[in-house]
Structures are given as C-alpha cells and as structure tokens.
C-alpha positions in Angstrom: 78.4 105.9 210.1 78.3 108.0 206.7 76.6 106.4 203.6 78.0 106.5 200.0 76.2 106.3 196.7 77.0 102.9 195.1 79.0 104.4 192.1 81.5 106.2 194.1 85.0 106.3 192.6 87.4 103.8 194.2 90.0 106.7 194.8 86.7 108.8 196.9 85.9 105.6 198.7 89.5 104.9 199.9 89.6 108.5 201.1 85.9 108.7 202.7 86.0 105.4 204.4 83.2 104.1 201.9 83.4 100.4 200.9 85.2 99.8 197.9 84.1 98.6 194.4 85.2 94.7 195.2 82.3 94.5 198.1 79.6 96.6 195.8 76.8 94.3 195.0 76.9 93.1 191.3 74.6 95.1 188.7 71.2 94.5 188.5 69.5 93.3 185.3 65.9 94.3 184.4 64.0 91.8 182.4 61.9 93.7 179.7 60.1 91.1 177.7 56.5 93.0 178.4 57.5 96.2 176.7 57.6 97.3 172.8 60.2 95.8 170.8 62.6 98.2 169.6 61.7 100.1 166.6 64.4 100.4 163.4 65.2 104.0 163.8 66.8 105.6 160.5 69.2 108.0 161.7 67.5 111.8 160.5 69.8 112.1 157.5 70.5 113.8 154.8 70.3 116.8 157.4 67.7 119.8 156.7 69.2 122.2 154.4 69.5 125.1 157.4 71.3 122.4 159.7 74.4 122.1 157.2 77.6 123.5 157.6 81.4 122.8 157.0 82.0 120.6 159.9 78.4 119.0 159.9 77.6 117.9 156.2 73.9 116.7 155.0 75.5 112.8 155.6 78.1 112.0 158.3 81.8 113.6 157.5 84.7 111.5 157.5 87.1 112.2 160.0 90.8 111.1 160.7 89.9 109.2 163.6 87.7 107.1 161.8 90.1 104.1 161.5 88.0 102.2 159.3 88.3 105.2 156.2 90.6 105.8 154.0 90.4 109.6 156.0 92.4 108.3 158.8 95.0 106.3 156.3 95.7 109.8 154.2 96.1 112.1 157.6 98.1 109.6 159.7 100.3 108.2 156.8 100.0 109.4 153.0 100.2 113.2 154.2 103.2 112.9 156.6 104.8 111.0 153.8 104.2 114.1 151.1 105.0 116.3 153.2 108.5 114.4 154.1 108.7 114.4 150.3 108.6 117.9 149.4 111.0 118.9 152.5 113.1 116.4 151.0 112.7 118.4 147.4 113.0 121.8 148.9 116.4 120.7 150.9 117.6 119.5 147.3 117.3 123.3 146.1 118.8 124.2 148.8 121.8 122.8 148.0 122.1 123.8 144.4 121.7 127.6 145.7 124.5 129.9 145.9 123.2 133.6 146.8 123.4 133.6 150.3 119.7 136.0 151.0 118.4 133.0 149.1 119.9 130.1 151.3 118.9 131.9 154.1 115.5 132.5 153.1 114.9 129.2 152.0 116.2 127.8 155.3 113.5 129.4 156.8 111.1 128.1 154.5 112.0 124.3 155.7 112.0 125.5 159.2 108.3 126.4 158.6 107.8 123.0 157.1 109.7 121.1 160.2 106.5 123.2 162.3 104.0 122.0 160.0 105.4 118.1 160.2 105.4 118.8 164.2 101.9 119.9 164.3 100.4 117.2 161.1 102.1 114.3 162.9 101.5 115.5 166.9 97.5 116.0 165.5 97.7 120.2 166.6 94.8 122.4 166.6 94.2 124.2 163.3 95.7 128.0 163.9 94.3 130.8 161.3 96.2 131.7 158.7 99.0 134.2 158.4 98.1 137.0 156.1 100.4 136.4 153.3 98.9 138.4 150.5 96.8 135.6 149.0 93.4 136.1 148.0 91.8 133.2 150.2 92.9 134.2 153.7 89.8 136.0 154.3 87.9 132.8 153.3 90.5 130.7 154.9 90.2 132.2 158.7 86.0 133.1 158.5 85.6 129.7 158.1 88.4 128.2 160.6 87.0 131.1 163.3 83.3 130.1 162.9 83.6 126.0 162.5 86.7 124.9 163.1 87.8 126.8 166.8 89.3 124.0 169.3 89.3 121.5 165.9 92.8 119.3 165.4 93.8 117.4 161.9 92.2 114.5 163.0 88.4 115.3 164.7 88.0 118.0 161.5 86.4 116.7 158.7 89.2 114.9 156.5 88.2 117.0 153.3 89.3 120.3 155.4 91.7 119.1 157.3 94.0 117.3 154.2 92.7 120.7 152.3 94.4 122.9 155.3 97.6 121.5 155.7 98.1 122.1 151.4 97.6 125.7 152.8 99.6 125.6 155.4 102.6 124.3 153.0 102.1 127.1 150.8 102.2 129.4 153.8 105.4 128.1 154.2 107.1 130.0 151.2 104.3 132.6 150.2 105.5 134.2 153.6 109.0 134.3 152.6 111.2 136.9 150.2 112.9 134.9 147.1 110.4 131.7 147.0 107.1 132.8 147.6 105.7 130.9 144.1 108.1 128.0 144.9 106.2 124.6 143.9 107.5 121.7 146.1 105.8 119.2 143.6 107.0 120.4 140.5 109.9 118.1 139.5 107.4 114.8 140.9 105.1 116.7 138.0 107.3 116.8 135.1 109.0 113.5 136.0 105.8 111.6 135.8 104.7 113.1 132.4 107.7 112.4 131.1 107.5 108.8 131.7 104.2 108.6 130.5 105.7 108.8 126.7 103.8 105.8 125.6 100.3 106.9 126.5 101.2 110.6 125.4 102.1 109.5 121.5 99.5 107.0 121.4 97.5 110.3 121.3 99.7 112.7 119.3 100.1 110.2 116.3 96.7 110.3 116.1 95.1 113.7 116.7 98.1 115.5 115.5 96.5 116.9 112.2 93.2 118.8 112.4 90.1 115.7 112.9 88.3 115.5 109.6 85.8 113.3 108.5 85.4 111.5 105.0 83.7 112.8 102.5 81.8 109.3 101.4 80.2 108.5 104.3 76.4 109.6 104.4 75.2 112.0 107.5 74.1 109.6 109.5 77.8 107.8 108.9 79.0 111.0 110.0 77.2 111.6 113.2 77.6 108.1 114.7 81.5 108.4 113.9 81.5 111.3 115.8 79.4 110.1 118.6 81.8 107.4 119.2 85.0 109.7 119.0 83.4 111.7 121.4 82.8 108.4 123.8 86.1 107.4 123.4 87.5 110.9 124.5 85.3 111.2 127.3 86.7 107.9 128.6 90.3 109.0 127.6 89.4 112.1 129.9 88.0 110.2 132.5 90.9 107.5 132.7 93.8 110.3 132.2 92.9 110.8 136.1 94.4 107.6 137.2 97.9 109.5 137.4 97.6 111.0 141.1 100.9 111.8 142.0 99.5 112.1 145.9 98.3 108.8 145.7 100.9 107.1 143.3 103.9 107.7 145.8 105.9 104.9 144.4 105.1 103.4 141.0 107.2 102.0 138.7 107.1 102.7 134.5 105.5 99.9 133.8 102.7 100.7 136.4 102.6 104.1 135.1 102.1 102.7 132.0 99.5 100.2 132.8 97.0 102.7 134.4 97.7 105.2 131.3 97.0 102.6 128.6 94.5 105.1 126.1 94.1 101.9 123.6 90.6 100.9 122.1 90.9 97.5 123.4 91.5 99.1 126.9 88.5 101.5 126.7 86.3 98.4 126.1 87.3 96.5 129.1 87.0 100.0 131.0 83.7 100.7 130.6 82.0 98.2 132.6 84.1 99.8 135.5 82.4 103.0 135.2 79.9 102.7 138.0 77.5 105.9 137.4 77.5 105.9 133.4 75.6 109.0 132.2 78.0 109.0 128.7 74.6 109.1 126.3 73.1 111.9 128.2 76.6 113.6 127.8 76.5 113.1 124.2 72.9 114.4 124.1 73.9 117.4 126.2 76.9 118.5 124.2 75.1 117.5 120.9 72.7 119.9 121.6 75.0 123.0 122.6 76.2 122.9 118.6 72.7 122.8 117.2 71.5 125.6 119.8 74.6 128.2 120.5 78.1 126.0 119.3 79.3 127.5 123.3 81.4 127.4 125.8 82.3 124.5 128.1 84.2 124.9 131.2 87.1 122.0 132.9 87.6 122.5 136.3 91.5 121.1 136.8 92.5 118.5 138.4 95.9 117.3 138.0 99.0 118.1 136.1 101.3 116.2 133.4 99.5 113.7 131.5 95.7 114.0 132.7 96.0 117.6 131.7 97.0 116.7 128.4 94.5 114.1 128.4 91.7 116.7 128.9 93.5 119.2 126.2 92.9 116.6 123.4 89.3 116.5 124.8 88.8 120.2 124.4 90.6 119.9 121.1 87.9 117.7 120.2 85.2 119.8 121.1 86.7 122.7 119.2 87.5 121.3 116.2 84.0 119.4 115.8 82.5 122.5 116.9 80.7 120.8 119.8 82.0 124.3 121.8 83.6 127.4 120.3 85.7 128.6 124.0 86.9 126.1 126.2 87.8 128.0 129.7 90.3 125.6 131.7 90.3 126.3 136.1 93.2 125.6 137.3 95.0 126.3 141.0 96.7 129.7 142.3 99.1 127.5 143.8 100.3 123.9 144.1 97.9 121.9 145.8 97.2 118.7 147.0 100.5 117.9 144.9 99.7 117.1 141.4 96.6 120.3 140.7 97.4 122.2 138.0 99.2 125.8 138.5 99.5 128.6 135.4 103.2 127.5 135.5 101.9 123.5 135.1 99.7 124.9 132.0 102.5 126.7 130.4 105.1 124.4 131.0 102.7 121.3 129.4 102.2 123.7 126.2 105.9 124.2 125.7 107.6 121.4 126.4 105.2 119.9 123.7 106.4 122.3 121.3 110.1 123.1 122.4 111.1 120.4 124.8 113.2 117.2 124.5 111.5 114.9 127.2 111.5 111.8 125.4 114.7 110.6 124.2 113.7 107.8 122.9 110.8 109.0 121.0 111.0 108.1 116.7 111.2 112.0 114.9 107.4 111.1 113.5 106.4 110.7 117.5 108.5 114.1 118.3 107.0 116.2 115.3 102.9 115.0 116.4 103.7 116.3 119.6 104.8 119.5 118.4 102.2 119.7 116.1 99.8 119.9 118.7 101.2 121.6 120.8 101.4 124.7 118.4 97.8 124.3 117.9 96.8 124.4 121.1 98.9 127.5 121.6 96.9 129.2 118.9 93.8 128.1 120.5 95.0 130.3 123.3 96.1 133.3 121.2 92.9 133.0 119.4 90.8 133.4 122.9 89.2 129.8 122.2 91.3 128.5 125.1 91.7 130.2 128.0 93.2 129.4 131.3 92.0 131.5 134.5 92.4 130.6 138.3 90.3 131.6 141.1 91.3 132.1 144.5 88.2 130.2 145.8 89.4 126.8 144.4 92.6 126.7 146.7 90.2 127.3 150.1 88.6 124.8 152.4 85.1 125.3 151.4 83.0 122.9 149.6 81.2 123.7 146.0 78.3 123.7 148.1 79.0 126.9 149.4 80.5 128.1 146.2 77.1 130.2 145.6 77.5 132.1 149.1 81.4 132.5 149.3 82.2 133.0 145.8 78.9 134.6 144.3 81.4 135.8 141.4 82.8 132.4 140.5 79.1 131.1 140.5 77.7 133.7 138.2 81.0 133.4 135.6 80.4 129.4 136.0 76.9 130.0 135.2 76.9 131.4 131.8 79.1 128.4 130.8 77.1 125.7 128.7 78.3 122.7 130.6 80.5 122.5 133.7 83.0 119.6 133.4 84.6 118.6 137.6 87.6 116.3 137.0 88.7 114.0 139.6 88.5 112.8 142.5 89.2 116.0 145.0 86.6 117.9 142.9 84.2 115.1 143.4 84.3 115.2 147.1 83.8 119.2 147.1 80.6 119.0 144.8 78.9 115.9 147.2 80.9 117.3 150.8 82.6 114.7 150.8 80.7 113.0 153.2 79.0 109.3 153.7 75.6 109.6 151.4 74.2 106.2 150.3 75.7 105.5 146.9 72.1 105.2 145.7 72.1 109.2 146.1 71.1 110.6 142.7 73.9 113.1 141.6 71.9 116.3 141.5 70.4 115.2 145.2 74.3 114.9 146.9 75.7 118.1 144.8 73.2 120.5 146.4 72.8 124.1 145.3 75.0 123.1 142.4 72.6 121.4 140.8 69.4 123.3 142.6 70.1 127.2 142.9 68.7 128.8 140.4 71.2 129.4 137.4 73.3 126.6 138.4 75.3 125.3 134.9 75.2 122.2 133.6 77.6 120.1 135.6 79.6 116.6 134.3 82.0 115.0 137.2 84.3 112.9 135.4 85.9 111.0 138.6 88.1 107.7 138.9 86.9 106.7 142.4 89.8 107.0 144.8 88.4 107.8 148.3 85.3 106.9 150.2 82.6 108.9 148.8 80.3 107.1 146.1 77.0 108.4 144.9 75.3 108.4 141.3 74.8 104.7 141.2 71.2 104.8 141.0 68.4 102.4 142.7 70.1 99.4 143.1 73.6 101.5 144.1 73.6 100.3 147.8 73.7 96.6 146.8 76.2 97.3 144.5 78.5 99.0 147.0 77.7 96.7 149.5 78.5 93.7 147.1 81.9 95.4 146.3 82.7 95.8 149.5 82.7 92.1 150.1 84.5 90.9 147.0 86.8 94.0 146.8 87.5 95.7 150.1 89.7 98.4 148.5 87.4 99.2 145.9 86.7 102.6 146.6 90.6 103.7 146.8 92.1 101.6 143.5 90.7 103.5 141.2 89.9 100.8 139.4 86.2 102.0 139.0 85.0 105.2 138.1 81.4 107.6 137.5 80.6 110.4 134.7 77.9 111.7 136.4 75.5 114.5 134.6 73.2 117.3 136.6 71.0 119.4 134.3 71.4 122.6 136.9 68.9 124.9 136.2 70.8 127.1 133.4 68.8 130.1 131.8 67.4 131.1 135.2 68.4 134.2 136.8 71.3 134.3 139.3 69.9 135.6 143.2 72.3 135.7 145.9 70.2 136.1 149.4 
C-alpha cells in the first residue's frame, strides 16, 4: 500500500487513495520553555538610503488595502465619488454645447472617464501613459515601467496611486481636439470662494491700503508689531488650507464658514492645535533675509479659491514690509487632485477681485477693499515682484525626494530661493514620502535630500494635518500621537491640528547632481 505525506491536499488524497484530513492525527505542540525568550526585534527601519525607492519608502507606504488608513477610505470611496463628480460636471457642458465637432469630442472625453471609473473601481493594473504632449509623460511611464509593472490602485503606494488616477483624468481630455485644458473642477473652485465672502473681507477691510506703521511708536514698538502681524499671517496661511475641496465634498456655508474663520480670537484658540510649532524660528529666518539680502521667497501651491488668496495677503505682507523683494508662486500645469491651483485658477482669483461681482451681498466699502487689492497684486505682477510659474514635475508621481534626480532643474531654480514655503497637506506627503515614520521624526530627518543635498533651500511646510502622515513633533511626538489616537481617533484626517515645520537645507552650498 502507497504512503502519503501528512499534509496532502484533501482533493490529492481523495484521488490517491490516501486517508483524508478527518483521520490525520491532530498537530503536535513542542514545549519550549528551555530556550531563549524572544528578543524585541525593531523592524530595520528607516531603510538605508540605497534601499529607497518609489514603491519602498525609508518607513512602510500606505497602501489601499490597508483597511485601517485613511489610504484605503480615499481609493475605495472619496476617489470614485470625485471622479463621479466631475463626469457629472463634464456631462453638464455637454449639454450646454451646440457645435457638433465639440459634442462629439467631448463625448469621447466622458467615454474615457467611464474607462477610468471601470478600472479605479474594478482595482486595474496601472497602464503607462498615452503620449499626450505633456511634459511629464517621460517621468510618468520611467517610473510606472521600473516600480510599478504588475501594480493595481490598491497594492501601489496610496500617494502614487490617488496621484495617477489625477493623470489619468487629465489624459482624458488632453488627448482630445476642442477640450484638451478643460478643468472638471473649476466651477466646485469658484463656487467655494465665492461662499467664502465672510473670511475673504475680513481680510480686504483690513489689508486693503498699503501696511504702514505709526510713526510714535519707538523701534522696538515697531519690530514686535511686526513680529506679531507676521504670526498672525503665518497662521492665516496655515489655516486658509482647511478649504480642500477633495476632502470637503459636501459642506454647507456655515461649515465653510466655520473652518475659514481668520479672526484674532480664532487664531488664539488655533494655536495650541498646531502640533509641530517652529513659528519663532520662521520669524528668525525671514527676519534675517531683510537684514542680509531683502530676497526672494518661494510658495509651492496648494489649492485654489480662498487658501490661495489667503497666501496672496501673506506674500503681500512680505513685500510690503520688505521681509522679501520677489515672491515666485508654483502652481499646477493642470487641474489636480481637484482644488491645486492652475495659471487659469491664478488669473481668474486676480480678476474677479478686481472686475468680478461674486458677492452680492457684499456693502460697496467690502466691494471697493477687494478691488483695491486686487489691483495691487496685479502690479506686483507687472512689476516682476510676483510671479507665477508651473513646472511639469509637480503634476508627476514622484516624491520631492527625488526632486534632486528627476528634476535637477527645478532643484537648482528652488535653490537660489531664500526660503521654500510647501503648503498643504499633498505637498506634505511628497516632502516626507508619505509614508509611516514615527511622528517623533525630526523634519529635516523624514524630508531627505530636501533638507540634506547640498544646496537644498530653506524649506517651511505649512500643513493642516489631513491624512496619515505625522512627523515634526519632536521627543515626546510618539506619546502624543499615541494619546490622540485614543481620545481622537480621526485626528489625523479633521484637520483640526496642524505643523509649520522649518529645515535649514544647506543653502549657499554648491548644487552636484551625481
């Protein structure tokens, strides 16, 4: 009679004549109280430097099939429900069309989006991109062909993954003849500054004229006035970023309203919230670009309508007290991750200030401060103190770490900048790879060659917390997070709590690319 190994497969057994499962002899369990006690192993991370890449960060990625993270909520829920969204905009143009080419053509464009919903929602491998002209496809299909072959939206790390499918939607139209710069988002854009009127004239009544101090205050009067403006407006900045349209699907005016609120009072009470608080070495920094060069300061974008404006009366700020003498804003190629800002974002802000009638029930007084600045601001431009540029590396899947190797270009323009300002929460997770580093991770450590190749810029991430990565808290961070956790599970996703986090780069060095 033939034997059979003990762990045959009931369905091999059946066929082979062996005995099945039911009349195997139960498992049996070894006793090892005589050897070593297991040992605490930390697990080897942050990983070595040469060991990092975009689908094996220095600290474990978040994934969509990680149920527990906000990653799986965003790619199995929030990105379906955009994306139904803006099919649901684009079949609204459709039918205000006449021209038949352009019906036609734009039919094909939601077509294209009914694919994309198919292959988001049935969790399809990640194809390479079609070569529509765009700057970034080269970027776009290295990295897909050398990490992400066999990958779907949900085993691909969530940053790339949520960061391909905002390609894929542009693919969409960019492919098409009549509505290659069309901007699915745009209405949800304008719509939610123009219920933001509170908040936005709660600024214009006050920084409509030019900022001048009085002249019977001593210097010391003088300076700690404008250290405190400058305090205030960082926080302005900082909580201008609690309008993400991706996030806030459905929100009501008054909720709009509540997260907006720019008031002193409100600023107060806000502070406490912000988590990694490097505001005095900010003011130091920025202090100390007027008394050594008066430069320039960089924003990299993050999203349209009211935190853009938010960061405009920042940069007013720092032009008018001389703090900087150019302000260069970043902003997208093309609409991303739904509320980024495009050039057409940045124009339309600027001239609806000056020309438009969005609020109409705004007092004349309220109407005339917003033109007001808005004309200066347009001369800021003219003048070359302002200036808005877009490169196509923002609108890829890479992370700022690899900013130095895959856009040397970018890195050397960013590195004769004074200070480097990252708004938000999506440029957050580039600079740390979005990935899960203990929140006790100093800010420098979790940025990488941002803060450590040599010429690397001053760099401020102003960022109201709003998905899973935390770092900057300093020593006692991981109690911290820990404790939130257990009094406020949602903590990381309200945005309830934010970090202005500072690197000092090493500026002044000489750029080498390897």
């Amino acid at each position: 009679m033939s034997t059979h190994p003990p762990n045959v497969g009931p369905a091999v057994a059946h066929a082979t004549g062996a005995p099945t499962l039911s009349s195997v002899p139960s498992r049996v369990t070894l006793h090892l109280g005589h050897l070593p006690s297991k040992k605490d192993i930390k697990a080897p991370w942050p990983r070595t430097p040469s060991r990092v890449d975009p689908n094996n960060p220095p600290w474990p990625a978040y994934r969509g099939y990680h149920e527990y993270s906000f990653a799986h909520a965003t790619m199995g829920v929030r990105l379906p429900t955009i994306l139904g969204k803006a099919i649901d905009d684009t079949s609204r143009t459709l039918n205000e069309q006449s021209a038949e080419d352009r019906i036609i053509d734009l039919v094909e464009c939601l077509e294209r989006m009914d694919t994309l919903m198919v292959d988001l929602s049935g969790n399809a491998k990640l194809r390479p991109i079609i070569d529509d002209g765009e700057g970034d496809v080269a970027l776009w299909n290295k990295e897909i062909a050398k990490y992400f072959q066999g990958k779907d939206f949900m085993n691909a790390p969530w940053l790339f993954a949520e960061a391909y499918k905002y390609r894929r939607l542009h693919e969409c139209f960019s492919v098409s003849k009549y509505w290659k710069d069309y901007d699915v988002f745009y209405r949800q854009k304008c719509d939610t500054f123009s219920r933001s009127a509170d908040a936005v004239f709660e600024l214009s009544m006050r920084f409509a004229e030019p900022f001048k101090q009085s002249e019977n205050i001593s210097d010391e009067e003088k300076a700690e006035t404008e250290r405190l403006m400058f305090l205030e407006l960082t926080q302005v900045c900082l909580w201008g970023n609690s309008t993400d349209l991706s996030l806030l699907i459905n929100m009501t005016e008054d909720q709009i309203k509540s997260l907006q609120s720019t008031g002193g009072d409100h600023l107060a009470a806000t502070e406490k919230n912000i988590l990694g608080n490097h505001m005095n070495q900010l003011w130091d920094t920025v202090k100390e670009l007027r008394e050594k060069t008066g430069g320039r300061i960089d924003f990299v974008l993050d999203n349209a309508g009211f935190e853009l404006y938010c960061d405009c009366v920042y940069a007013d700020f720092l032009i008018q007290s001389g703090l900087a003498k150019q302000v260069r804003f970043h902003g997208k190629r093309y609409p991303w991750f739904v509320s980024d800002v495009t050039r057409k974002d940045w124009e339309w802000l600027l001239n609806t200030m000056v020309y438009g009638h969005l609020f109409p029930k705004a007092t004349e007084a309220e109407r005339e401060s917003l033109r007001r600045l808005g004309a200066r601001w347009k001369q800021y431009e003219k003048d070359g103190r302002w200036v808005y540029e877009q490169h196509p590396f923002w609108c890829t899947g890479y992370t700022f770490w690899d900013l130095h190797s895959e856009a040397p270009d970018l890195f050397l323009h960013l590195s004769r900048s004074d200070l480097v300002f990252f708004k938000g929460d999506l440029n957050h997770r580039k600079l740390t790879y979005d990935c899960a580093a203990p929140a006790s991770t100093p800010f420098d450590v979790a940025i990488g060659p941002m803060a450590s190749a040599a010429g690397a810029p001053k760099v401020c991430s102003l960022r109201t917390i709003k998905s899973d990565v935390v770092v900057g808290l300093g020593d006692d961070g991981d109690r911290t997070a820990e404790r939130l956790d257990k009094e406020e599970p949602g903590w990381k996703i309200s945005g309830k709590y934010a970090v202005v986090l500072l690197s000092e780069g090493r500026p002044g060095e000489k750029v080498r690319f390897a």
